[in-house]
Structures are given as C-alpha cells and as structure tokens.
Coordinates of C-alpha atoms in Angstrom, one line a residue:
Chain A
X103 CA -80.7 155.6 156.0
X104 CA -79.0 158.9 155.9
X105 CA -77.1 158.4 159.4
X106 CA -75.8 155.1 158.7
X107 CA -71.8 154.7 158.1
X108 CA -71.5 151.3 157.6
X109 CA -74.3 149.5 155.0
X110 CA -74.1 145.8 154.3
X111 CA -76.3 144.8 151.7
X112 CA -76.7 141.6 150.5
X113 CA -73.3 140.1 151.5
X114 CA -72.8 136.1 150.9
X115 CA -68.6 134.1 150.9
X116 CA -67.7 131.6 149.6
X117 CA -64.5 130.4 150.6
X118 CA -62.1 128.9 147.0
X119 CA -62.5 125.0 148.9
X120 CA -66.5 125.8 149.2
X121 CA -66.7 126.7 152.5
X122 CA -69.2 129.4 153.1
X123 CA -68.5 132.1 155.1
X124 CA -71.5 134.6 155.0
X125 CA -74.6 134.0 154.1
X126 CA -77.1 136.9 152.5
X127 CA -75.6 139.0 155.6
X128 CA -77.3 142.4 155.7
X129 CA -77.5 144.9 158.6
X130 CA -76.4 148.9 158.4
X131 CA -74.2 150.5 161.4
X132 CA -75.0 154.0 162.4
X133 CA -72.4 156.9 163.2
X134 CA -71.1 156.5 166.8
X135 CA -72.2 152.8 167.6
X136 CA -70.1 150.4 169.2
X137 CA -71.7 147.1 167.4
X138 CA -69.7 143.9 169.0
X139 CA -70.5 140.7 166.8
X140 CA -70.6 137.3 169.0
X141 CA -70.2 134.1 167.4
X142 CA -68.7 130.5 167.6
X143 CA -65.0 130.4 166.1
X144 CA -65.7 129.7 162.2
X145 CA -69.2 131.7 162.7
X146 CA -68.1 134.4 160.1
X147 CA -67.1 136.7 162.2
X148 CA -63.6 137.9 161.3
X149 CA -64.8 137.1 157.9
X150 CA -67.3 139.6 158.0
X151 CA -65.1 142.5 160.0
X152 CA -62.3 141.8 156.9
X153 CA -64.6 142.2 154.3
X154 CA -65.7 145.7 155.9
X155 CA -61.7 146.9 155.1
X156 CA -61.5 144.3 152.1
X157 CA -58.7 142.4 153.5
X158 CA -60.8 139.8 152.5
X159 CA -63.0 140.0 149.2
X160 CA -66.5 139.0 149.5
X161 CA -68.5 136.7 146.8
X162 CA -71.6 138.9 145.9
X163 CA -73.3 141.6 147.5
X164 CA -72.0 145.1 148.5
X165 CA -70.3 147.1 151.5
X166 CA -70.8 150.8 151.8
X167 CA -68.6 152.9 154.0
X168 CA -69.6 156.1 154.6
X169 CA -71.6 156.8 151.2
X170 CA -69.4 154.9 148.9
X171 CA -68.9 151.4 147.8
X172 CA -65.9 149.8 149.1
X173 CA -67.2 146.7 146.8
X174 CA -66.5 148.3 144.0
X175 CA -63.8 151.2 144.7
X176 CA -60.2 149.9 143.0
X177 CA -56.6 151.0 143.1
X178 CA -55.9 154.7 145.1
X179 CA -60.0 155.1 145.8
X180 CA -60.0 152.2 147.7
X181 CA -56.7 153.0 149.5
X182 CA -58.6 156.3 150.2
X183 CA -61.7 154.3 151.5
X184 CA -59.3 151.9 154.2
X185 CA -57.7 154.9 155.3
X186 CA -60.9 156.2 156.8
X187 CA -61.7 152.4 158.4
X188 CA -58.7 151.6 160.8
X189 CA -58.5 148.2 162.2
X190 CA -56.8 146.2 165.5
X191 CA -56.1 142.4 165.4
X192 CA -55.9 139.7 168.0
X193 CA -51.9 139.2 167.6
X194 CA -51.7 143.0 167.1
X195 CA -49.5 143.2 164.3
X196 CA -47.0 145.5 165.1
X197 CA -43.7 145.1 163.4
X198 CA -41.7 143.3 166.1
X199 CA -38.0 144.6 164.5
X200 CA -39.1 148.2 164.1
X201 CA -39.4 150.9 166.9
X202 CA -43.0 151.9 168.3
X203 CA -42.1 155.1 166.5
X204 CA -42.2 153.7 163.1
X205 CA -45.4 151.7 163.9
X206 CA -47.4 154.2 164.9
X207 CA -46.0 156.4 162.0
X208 CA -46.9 153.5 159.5
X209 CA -50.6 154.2 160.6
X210 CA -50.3 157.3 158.6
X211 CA -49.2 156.3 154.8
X212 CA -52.0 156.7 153.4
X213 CA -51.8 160.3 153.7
X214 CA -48.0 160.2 152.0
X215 CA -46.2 159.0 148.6
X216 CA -44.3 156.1 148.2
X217 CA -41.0 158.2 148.6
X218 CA -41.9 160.3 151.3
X219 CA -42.9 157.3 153.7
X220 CA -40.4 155.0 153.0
X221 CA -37.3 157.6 153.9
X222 CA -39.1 158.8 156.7
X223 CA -40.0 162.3 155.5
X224 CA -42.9 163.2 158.1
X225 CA -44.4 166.2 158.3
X226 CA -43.8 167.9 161.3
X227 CA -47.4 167.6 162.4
X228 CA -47.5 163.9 162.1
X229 CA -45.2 164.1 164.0
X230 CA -46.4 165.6 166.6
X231 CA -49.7 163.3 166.3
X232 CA -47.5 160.5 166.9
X233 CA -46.9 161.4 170.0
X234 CA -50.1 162.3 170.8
X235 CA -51.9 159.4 170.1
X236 CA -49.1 157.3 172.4
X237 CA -49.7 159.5 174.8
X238 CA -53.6 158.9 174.8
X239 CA -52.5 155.0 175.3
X240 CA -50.4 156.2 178.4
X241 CA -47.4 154.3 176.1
X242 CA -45.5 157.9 175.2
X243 CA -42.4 156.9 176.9
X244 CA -41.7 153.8 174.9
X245 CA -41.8 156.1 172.2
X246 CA -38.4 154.8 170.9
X247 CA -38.2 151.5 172.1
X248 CA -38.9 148.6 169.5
X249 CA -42.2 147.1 169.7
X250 CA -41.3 143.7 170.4
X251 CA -39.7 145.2 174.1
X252 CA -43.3 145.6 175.0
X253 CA -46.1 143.2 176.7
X254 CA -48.7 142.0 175.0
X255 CA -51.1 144.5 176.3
X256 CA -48.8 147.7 175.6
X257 CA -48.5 145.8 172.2
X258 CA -52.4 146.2 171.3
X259 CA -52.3 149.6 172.8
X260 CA -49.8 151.2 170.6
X261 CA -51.5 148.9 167.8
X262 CA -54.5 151.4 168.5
X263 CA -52.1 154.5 168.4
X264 CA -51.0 153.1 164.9
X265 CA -54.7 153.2 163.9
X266 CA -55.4 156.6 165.5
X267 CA -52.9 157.9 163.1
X268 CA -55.4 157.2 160.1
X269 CA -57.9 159.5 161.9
X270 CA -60.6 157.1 161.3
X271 CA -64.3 157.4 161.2
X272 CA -64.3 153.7 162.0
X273 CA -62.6 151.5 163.8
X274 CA -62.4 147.5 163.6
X275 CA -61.5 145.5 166.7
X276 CA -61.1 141.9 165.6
X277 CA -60.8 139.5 168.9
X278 CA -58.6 143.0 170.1
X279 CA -58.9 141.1 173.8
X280 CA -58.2 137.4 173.1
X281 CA -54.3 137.4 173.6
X282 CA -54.5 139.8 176.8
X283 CA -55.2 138.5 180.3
X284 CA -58.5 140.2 181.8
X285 CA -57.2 143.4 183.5
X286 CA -55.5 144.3 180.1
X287 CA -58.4 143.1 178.2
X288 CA -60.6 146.1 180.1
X289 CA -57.8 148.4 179.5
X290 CA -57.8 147.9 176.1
X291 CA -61.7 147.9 176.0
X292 CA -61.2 151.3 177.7
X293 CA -59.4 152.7 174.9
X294 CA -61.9 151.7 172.8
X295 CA -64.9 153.0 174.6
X296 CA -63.0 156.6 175.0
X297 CA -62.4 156.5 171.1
X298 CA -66.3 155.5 170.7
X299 CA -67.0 158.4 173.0
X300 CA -64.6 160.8 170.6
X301 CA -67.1 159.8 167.5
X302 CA -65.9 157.3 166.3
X303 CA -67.7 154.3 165.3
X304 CA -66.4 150.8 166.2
X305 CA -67.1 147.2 165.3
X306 CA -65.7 144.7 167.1
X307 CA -65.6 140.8 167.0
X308 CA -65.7 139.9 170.9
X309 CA -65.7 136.1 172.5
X310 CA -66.2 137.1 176.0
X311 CA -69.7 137.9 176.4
X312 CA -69.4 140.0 179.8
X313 CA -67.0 142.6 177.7
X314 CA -69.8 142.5 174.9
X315 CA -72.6 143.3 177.3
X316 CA -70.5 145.8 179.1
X317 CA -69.0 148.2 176.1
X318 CA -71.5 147.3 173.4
X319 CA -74.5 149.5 172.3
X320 CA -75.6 146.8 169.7
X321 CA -74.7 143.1 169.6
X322 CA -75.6 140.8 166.7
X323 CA -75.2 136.9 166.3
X324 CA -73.5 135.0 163.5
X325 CA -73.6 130.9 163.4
X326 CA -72.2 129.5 160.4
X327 CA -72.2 132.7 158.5
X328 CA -76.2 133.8 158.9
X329 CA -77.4 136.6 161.0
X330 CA -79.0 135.1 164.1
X331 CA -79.8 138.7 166.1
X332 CA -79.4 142.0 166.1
X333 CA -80.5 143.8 168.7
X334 CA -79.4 147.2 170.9
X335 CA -77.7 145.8 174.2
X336 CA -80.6 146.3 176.6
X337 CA -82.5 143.8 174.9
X338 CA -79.9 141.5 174.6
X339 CA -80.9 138.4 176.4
X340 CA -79.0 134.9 177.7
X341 CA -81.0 133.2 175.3
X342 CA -79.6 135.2 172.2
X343 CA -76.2 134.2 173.1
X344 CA -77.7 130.8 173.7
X345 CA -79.1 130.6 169.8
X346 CA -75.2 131.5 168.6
X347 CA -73.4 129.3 170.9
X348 CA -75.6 126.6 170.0
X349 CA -76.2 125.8 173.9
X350 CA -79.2 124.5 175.5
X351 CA -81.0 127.2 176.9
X352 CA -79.6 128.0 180.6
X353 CA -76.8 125.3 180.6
X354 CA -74.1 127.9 182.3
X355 CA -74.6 131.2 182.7
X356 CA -71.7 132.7 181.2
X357 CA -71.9 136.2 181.6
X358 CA -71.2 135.6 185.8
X359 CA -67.9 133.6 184.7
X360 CA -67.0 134.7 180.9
X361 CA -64.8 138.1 182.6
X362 CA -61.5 135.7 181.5
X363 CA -61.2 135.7 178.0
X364 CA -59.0 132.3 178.5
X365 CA -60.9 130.9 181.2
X366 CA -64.8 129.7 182.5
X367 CA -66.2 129.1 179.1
X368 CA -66.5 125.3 180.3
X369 CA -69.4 124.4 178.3
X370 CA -68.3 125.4 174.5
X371 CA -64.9 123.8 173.9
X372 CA -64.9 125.7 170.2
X373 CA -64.8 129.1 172.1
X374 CA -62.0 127.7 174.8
X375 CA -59.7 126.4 171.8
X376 CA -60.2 129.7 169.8
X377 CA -59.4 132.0 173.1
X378 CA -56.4 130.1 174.3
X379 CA -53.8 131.0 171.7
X380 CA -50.9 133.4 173.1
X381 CA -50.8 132.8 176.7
X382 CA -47.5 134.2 177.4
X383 CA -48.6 137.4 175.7
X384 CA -50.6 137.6 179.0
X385 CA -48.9 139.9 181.2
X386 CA -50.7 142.8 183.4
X387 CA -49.7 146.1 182.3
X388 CA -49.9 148.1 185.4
X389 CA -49.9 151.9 184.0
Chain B
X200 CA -47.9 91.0 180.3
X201 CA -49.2 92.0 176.9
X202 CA -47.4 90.6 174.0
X203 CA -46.1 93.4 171.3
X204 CA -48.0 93.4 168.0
X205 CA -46.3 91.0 165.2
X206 CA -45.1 92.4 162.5
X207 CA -45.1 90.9 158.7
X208 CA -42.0 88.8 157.3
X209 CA -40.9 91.9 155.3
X210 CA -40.4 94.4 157.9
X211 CA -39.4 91.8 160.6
X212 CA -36.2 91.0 158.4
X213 CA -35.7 94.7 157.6
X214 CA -36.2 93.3 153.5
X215 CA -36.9 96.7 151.9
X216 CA -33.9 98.6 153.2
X217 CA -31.6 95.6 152.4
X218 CA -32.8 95.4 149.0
X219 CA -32.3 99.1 148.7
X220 CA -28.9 98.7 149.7
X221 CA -27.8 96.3 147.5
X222 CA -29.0 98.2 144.6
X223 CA -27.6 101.0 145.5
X224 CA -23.9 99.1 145.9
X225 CA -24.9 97.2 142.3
X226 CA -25.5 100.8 140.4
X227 CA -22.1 102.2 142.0
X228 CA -20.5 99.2 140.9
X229 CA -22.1 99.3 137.8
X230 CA -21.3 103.5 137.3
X231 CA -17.6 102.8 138.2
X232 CA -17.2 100.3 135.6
X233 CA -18.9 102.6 132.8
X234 CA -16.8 105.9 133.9
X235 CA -13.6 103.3 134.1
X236 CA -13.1 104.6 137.9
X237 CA -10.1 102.3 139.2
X238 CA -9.9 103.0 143.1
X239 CA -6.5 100.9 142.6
X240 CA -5.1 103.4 140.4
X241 CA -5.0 105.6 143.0
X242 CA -2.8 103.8 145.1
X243 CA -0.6 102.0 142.6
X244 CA 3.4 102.9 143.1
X245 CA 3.6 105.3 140.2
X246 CA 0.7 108.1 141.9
X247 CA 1.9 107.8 145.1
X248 CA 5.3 108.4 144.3
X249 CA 3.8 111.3 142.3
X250 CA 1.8 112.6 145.1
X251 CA 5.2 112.3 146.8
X252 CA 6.9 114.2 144.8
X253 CA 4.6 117.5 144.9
X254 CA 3.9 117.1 148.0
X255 CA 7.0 117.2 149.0
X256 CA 8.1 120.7 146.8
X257 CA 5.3 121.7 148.4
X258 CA 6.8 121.6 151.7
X259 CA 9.2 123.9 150.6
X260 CA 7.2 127.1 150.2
X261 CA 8.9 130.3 148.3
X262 CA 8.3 132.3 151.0
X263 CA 9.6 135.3 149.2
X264 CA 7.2 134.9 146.2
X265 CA 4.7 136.0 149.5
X266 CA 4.8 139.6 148.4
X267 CA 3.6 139.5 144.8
X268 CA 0.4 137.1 145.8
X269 CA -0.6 139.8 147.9
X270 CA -2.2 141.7 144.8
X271 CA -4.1 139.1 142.9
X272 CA -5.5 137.7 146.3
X273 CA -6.6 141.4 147.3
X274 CA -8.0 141.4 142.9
X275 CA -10.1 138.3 143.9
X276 CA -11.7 139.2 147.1
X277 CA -12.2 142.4 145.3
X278 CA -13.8 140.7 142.8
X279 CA -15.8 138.3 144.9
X280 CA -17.1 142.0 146.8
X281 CA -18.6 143.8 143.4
X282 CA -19.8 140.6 142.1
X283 CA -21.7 139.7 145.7
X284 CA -22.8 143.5 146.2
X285 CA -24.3 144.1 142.1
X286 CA -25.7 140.5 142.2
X287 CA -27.6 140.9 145.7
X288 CA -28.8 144.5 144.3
X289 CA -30.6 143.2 141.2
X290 CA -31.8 140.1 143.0
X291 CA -34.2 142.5 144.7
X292 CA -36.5 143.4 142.7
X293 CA -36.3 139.6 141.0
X294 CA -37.1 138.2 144.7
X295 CA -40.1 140.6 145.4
X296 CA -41.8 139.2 141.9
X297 CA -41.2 135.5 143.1
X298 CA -42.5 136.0 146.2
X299 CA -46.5 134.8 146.6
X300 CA -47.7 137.0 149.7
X301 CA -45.7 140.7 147.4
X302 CA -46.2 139.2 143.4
X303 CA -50.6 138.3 143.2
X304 CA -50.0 137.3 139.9
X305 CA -49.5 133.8 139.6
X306 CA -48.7 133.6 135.9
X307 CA -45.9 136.4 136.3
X308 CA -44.6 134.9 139.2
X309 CA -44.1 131.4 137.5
X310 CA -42.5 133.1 135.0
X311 CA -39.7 134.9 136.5
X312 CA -39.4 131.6 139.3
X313 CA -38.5 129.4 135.7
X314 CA -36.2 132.4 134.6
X315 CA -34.4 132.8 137.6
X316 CA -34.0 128.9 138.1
X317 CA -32.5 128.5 134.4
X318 CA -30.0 131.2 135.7
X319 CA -29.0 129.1 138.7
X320 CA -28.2 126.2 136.4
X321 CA -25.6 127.9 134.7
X322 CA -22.0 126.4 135.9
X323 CA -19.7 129.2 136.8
X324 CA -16.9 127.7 135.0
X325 CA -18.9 127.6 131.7
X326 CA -19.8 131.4 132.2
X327 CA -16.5 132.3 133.1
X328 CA -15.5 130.6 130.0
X329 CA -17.9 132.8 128.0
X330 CA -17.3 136.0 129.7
X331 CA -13.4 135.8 129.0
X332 CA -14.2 134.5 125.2
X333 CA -16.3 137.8 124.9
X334 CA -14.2 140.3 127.1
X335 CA -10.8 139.1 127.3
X336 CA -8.9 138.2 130.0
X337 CA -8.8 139.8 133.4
X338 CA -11.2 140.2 136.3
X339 CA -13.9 141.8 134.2
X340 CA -15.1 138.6 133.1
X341 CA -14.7 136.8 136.9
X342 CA -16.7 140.4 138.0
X343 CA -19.7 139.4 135.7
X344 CA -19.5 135.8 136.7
X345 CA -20.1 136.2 140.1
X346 CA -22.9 139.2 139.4
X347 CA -24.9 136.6 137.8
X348 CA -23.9 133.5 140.2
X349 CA -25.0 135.7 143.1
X350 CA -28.1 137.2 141.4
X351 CA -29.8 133.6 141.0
X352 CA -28.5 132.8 144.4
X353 CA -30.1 135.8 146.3
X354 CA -32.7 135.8 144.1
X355 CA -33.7 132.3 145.4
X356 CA -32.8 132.6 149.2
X357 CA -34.7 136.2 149.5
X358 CA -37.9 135.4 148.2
X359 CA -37.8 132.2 150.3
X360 CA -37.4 134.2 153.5
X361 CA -39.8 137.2 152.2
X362 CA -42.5 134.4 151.6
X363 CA -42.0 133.8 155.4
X364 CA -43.0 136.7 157.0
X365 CA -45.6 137.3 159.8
X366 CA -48.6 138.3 157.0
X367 CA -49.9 140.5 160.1
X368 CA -48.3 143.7 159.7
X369 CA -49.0 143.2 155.8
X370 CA -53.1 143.2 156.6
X371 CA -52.2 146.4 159.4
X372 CA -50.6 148.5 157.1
X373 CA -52.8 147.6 154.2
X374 CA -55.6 148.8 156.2
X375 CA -53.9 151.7 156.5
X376 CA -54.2 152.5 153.0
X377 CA -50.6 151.8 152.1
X378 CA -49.7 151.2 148.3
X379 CA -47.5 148.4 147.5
X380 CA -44.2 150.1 148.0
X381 CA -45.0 150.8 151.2
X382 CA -46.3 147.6 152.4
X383 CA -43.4 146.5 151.1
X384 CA -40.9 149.0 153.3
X385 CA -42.5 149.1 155.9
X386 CA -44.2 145.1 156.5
X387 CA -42.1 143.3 154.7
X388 CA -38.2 144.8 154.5
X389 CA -38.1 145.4 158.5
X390 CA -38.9 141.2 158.6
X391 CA -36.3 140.3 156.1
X392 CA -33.5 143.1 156.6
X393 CA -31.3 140.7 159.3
X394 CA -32.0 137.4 156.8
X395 CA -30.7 139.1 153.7
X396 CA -27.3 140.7 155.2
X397 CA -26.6 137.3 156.5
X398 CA -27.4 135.7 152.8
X399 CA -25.7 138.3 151.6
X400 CA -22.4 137.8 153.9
X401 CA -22.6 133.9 153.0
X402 CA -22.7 134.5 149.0
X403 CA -19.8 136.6 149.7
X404 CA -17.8 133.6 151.5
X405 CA -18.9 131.3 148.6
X406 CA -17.6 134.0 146.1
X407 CA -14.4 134.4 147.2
X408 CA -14.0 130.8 146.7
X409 CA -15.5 130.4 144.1
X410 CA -13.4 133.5 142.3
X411 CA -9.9 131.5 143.6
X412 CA -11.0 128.4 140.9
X413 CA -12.7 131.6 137.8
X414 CA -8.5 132.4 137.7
X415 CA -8.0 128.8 135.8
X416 CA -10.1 130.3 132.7
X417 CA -8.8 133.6 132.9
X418 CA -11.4 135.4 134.7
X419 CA -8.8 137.6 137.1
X420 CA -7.6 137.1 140.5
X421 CA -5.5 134.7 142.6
X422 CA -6.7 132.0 140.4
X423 CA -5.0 132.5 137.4
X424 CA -1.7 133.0 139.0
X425 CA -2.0 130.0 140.9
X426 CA -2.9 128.5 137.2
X427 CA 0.2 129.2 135.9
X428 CA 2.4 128.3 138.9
X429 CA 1.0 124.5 138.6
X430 CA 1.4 125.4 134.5
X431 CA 4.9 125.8 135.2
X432 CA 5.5 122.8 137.7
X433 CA 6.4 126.0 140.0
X434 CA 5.2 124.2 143.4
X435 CA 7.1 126.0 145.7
X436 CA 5.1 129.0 144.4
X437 CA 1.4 127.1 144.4
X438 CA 2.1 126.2 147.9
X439 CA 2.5 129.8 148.9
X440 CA -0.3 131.0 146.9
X441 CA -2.7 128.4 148.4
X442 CA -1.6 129.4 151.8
X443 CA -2.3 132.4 151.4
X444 CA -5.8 131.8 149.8
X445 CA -6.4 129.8 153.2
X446 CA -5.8 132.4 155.2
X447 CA -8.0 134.9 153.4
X448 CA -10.9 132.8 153.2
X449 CA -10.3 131.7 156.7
X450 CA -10.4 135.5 158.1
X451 CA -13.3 136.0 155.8
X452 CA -15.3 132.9 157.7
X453 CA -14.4 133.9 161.2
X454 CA -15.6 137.3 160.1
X455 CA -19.0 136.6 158.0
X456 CA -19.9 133.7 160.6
X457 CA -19.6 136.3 163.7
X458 CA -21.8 138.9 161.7
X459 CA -24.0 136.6 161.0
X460 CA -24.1 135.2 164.6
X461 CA -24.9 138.8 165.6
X462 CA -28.1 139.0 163.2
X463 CA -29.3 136.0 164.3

C-alpha cells in the first residue's frame, strides 16, 4: 500500500515477567487518518502506540513509518525516524521546573546538536515557530511562565505545541483526555482534529467512546493484546465496543453517558479505575 | 460485646523484644569488658579534677590571640569551598553512569556503583594522612581530601535523586528525537538542579567541619593550629580558636539551611 504511513506487520510483546502485550498485531494507517484505538486498561493499547515511536521495543515483527523500518533503524536514523512521529501523554509530560518556553523549544532537538540545544542557541526561526505553535493552542501569553503555573488542560495544550515543533507527519495521542475534565477534554480533541485537518496523521488511544465516535475516522479494538475490529467510524457499531469491553451485548449504552472521561462508565469498573487518576488536574480552561 | 482475639504466650508477654533486649545489654557488657571501657574511670577524682583544670584555662580565653585565628579559619573554609566545588564537579558525570533510568548498561553501571562505594569507605583522616605523607604539609593535602570525600558523597546523593525523576519528560523528549545529552539537559537536569545545590550546600557544611579535625595530621587550616595550641597545653589559645570555629560553622548553618529552605 503506497499511501499508507504507518505499516504494522506482524507485531507480537512479550513483556520480561511473560505477560503478553500484543499478539500477531497487524493493520496499516493511511496519510491523514485519525485512527482512535479502544480497549480495556491492560488491552495493549499504550503498548501498541509506544511501540509505534519505540519508547517501547516490540518482541518480533516490524513497524514501518513512512517507508522505513523503525524496527530496525539504530542510533541517529532512528532519532531521525521519532522526530517525524510526535507524541502526547495522559500526564502530559511537560517539565514542571522549566518555562513553557523551554518545553515547547525541547520539541525541536532533534533538528539541533548536543551543544546548540543545551545553551539555548535557537535559530531565530524556531524561534519564531515557538511562538506560533502556542499561539495555535491560544496559550501564547504564558509564553514565559513555567509550566507547572498552568492547569491541567493548558498543560496538554502546550504539550501539543511542544510536539508541533517536530513538524510531524504523525502524531500519537496516548489517553491525551483522561486527566482533563470533559470541556477540556473537547478542547484538546479540537486541537487534534485541526492538526488532522492540517495533514497530519494521528493515532490516538481513547477511553471514552463518545470522543472516539466523534473525532475518529477509523477505530480498531484491542482485548488482551489481539485485534478485535477495525473498521472506518460509520460502521462502527455498539456491539464492537461491546466485543472489547467484554460486556454483554446492550447492558448500558455508553455512548449517551461516556461524554465524562471520569464519570458514567458504571458497568466496567477496569475502565473507571484506569480514567480516575489526576482529578485535581481537572480544571476548565475557559480561553 | 465481642471478646478480642487471644493472642499466643509469646507475644502476650512481649517474650521476643525482652529477649532481644537482654542480649543486646549482655553483648554491651560483654564489648565493654573486651575494649577495657571503665565508665568509673571517667568519674574517678583524678579526671575530674583534670577536666577541671582545662576547663577552667579555658574560661579564660586569649582574647588577643583573636586576630591571628582569623587566617587559618578563613584557610579552612577556603579549603572546605575548593574541595566541595571540584568534588561535586567530578561527581557528575560519576552520578549520571550510576543512575539506571541515564546509564542502560547494567554491567557498567555496577561497576562504577562498587567503585564509587570503595571511595566512600575511605576515612578522611587515613587520606589526609596519605595526602600530607605524599605532598607535605599545608592545605594542599586537606584540599585533595575533601575533593575526594565530597566526590563519593555527591556521587552517591545525585544519582539517588536523578534515579527519582518523573520518567515523563524523558519518553517526551525522546520522542522528540533527542540524543542522550539532551535528554539529559533538558529531562533530567531541570528535575534535579534544586536537589543538587542543596546537596551541594550540605557537603559544604560537613566540609568545613570536617577540614577543622584534617589540621591534626597536617592537612592546613584552623585545625592544625588548634593542634598545636592543645600540643602546647596553650588552653587559653584552644578556647579562642574553638570559639571562633563555632561561630564560623554556625554562620555557615544559618546560611546553607536558609538556601536550602528556599530550594525546597
């Protein structure tokens, strides 16, 4: 498949203490999709979406992004090969001590030496981006503040400016709502879906099922690290999510009461326990 | 009413603490009698009236000895400053190849853990002792003493606190594409920047101490002065000299505790 940006092939996990985290997982992503993967916590899914940037290594099988293998790239090519895949986390990993500034500059080393980054030399057009990817968050006036002065939703945003920087071809969202009360959580969708609309091609773990069904063009289904479905959105039915979550078929239906990331998943306990981490991170950011 | 659950003979008669006790009073005992320790001897006539006797010179300071102390003490917080400042510099790198989230090879890291440990087991005194054998007497050899005291110190402390930081920002900016150094300045030193001046400030205090005793073999500073005053039954002069030695390391305290209070 000549349009496809992402190829999986093959991909199985094994964790060192024998727990397996993907099994024989293949499925290819095409330029400009916004794929959302749905799964119970422990499913695979964050295993999968760090094996994509190799945060994690995978057991056997190989990953492709965008024509070459990320299995098997080592040393500066694969440095070269993350700097195209930027990525957002659920605690959103900013750098609490440092200023948004310097996070959102950090997005960029991969472009620079060791020397140059470390003192700060930026090029006066990086610069510049900097301030124009806070600015596409609506966050350019904290520009100097230091991150840990911000909510938990300006937190994830400027996370996102920090991973414009790399000017990536794809971007990784793992659980990028599950800290974040629901208005932020849409916000932060929002970003997502304007960055989807700009090219570039996203892939994003997602526990609430209402945000999957609303930004997603494709959705596929882990449970305990196996492919359950894979399917584009509009064919995407209550009974697919009911194969994941491992639910008698229509027990609750979720997608009228799964808006709250936090809240209304009553009948899987896994999801709730998963979801609930960081409440006080939970503060509307009304921009 | 519910009755509480019973409990066994042993634990109702708190038996294995007691026993514990008592051996520990038997091998104290036992200790003292091998070292010849004689809590008496401490308070028979002849000590006391020793004690007394310095004591009492003591409370005599030579206050106008004052102004020549003023050089050596300055010599050993001097010392105590170079020694801290080199030490904490080369501990570094050393800290960075302990650490188990920076160094990903294990056999290195063991390595350079079991090197770094046989350093801290090195007394000061003995090291001191060396140091002066090999480069004479003066503050050179208290200098390299407290390099190498404050190395394996740092060492230790740093890669404890860099082995505790968020791993987030490590996985952000290695997704970034960052190299090592710069996961390293821009995860990893932001985390442990506030940690390591207040190690740093705490070595100090426990150098300048430590450099006050480094005098008695020779190695420079207040030390050695406050050698030969004892040398020299001169206790009018010791009493002056440890006064003053208070005082510095007092100021130094307030000082280092209130920076440190502000990192916090």
């Amino acid at each position: 498949m000549a349009d496809s940006i992402i190829e999986i092939n093959d991909v199985s996990k094994v964790y060192d203490n024998g727990v397996v985290g993907l099994q024989n997982v293949s499925l290819n992503v095409k330029k400009g999709e916004f794929l959302v993967i749905v799964g119970l916590s422990g499913a695979g899914k964050s295993t999968l979406l760090r094996a994509l940037n190799r945060l994690n290594e995978i057991t056997s099988g190989e990953i492709i992004i965008d024509g070459e293998s990320i299995t098997k790239a080592k040393g500066k090519k694969l440095r070269e090969i993350r700097r195209s895949v930027a990525m957002i986390f659920q605690n959103f990993n900013l750098v609490k001590r440092s200023s948004v500034r310097r996070n959102v500059l950090s997005g960029r080393v991969g472009y620079y030496d060791s020397f140059r980054s470390t003192f700060g030399m930026w090029s006066k057009a990086d610069k510049e981006r900097s301030a124009e990817v806070l600015r596409r968050v609506n966050l350019l006036e904290k520009y100097y503040d230091r991150a840990d002065a911000l909510s938990g939703g300006q937190q994830q945003r400027v996370a996102i400016a920090r991973a414009l920087m790399q000017e990536p071809k794809i971007m990784l969202a793992d659980e990028p709502t599950a800290s974040l009360d629901p208005a932020t959580s849409q916000v932060v969708m929002d970003d997502l879906q304007i960055l989807n609309n700009d090219g570039i091609t996203i892939v994003a773990n997602l526990h609430s099922e209402a945000l999957a069904l609303q930004y997603a063009t494709r959705i596929i289904g882990l449970a305990e690290g196996k492919l359950i479905f894979d399917k584009p959105v509009e064919q995407v039915t209550e009974a697919d999510f009911d194969s994941v979550y491992g639910r008698t078929p229509k027990s609750v239906d979720t997608t009228k009461t799964s808006e709250q990331p936090t809240a209304g998943k009553t009948v899987e306990q896994a999801i709730e326990l998963a979801t609930e981490k960081n409440d006080e991170d939970a503060e509307v950011s009304v921009l | 009413m519910s009755e509480a659950p019973k409990r066994s003979f042993v634990a109702r008669f708190h038996l294995k603490p007691i026993t514990w006790f008592l051996i520990i009073v038997v091998v104290i005992y036992l200790a003292g009698q091998l070292t010849e320790a004689n809590l008496l001897a401490f308070f028979n006539g002849h000590a006391i009236q020793q004690f007394g006797v310095i004591f009492g010179r003591m409370l005599h300071p030579e206050w106008s000895y004052f102004p020549q102390v003023i050089e050596p003490i300055l010599e050993t917080v001097r010392m105590a400053l170079v020694g801290t400042l080199v030490g904490s510099i080369l501990a570094i790198p050393v800290a960075m190849l302990q650490a188990s989230n920076v160094d990903k090879i294990p056999v290195l890291r063991t390595v350079v853990r079991i090197l770094s440990n046989l350093v801290r087991t090195l007394p000061d005194l003995l090291m001191a002792a060396i140091f002066v054998a090999v480069f004479g007497i003066g503050p050179f050899a208290g200098v390299l003493t407290l390099v190498i005291f404050s190395f394996g110190q740092m060492a230790k402390l740093s890669y404890e606190a860099i082995e505790t930081v968020d791993p987030g920002p490590i996985d952000a900016l290695e997704t970034a594409g960052a190299n090592k150094v710069q996961v390293i300045s821009f995860a990893i030193v932001p985390q442990v920047l506030n940690t390591f001046i207040s190690n740093f400030l705490y070595t100090f205090e426990v150098n300048v101490r430590a450099s006050t005793v480094l005098g008695w073999v020779g190695a420079g500073g207040v030390g050695q002065l406050l050698d030969s005053s004892l040398r020299f039954t001169n206790y009018e002069r010791a009493a002056v000299i440890i006064l003053a030695i208070l005082v510095v390391v007092i100021i130094i305290e307030v000082i280092s505790n209130y920076l440190r209070g502000k990192l916090a």
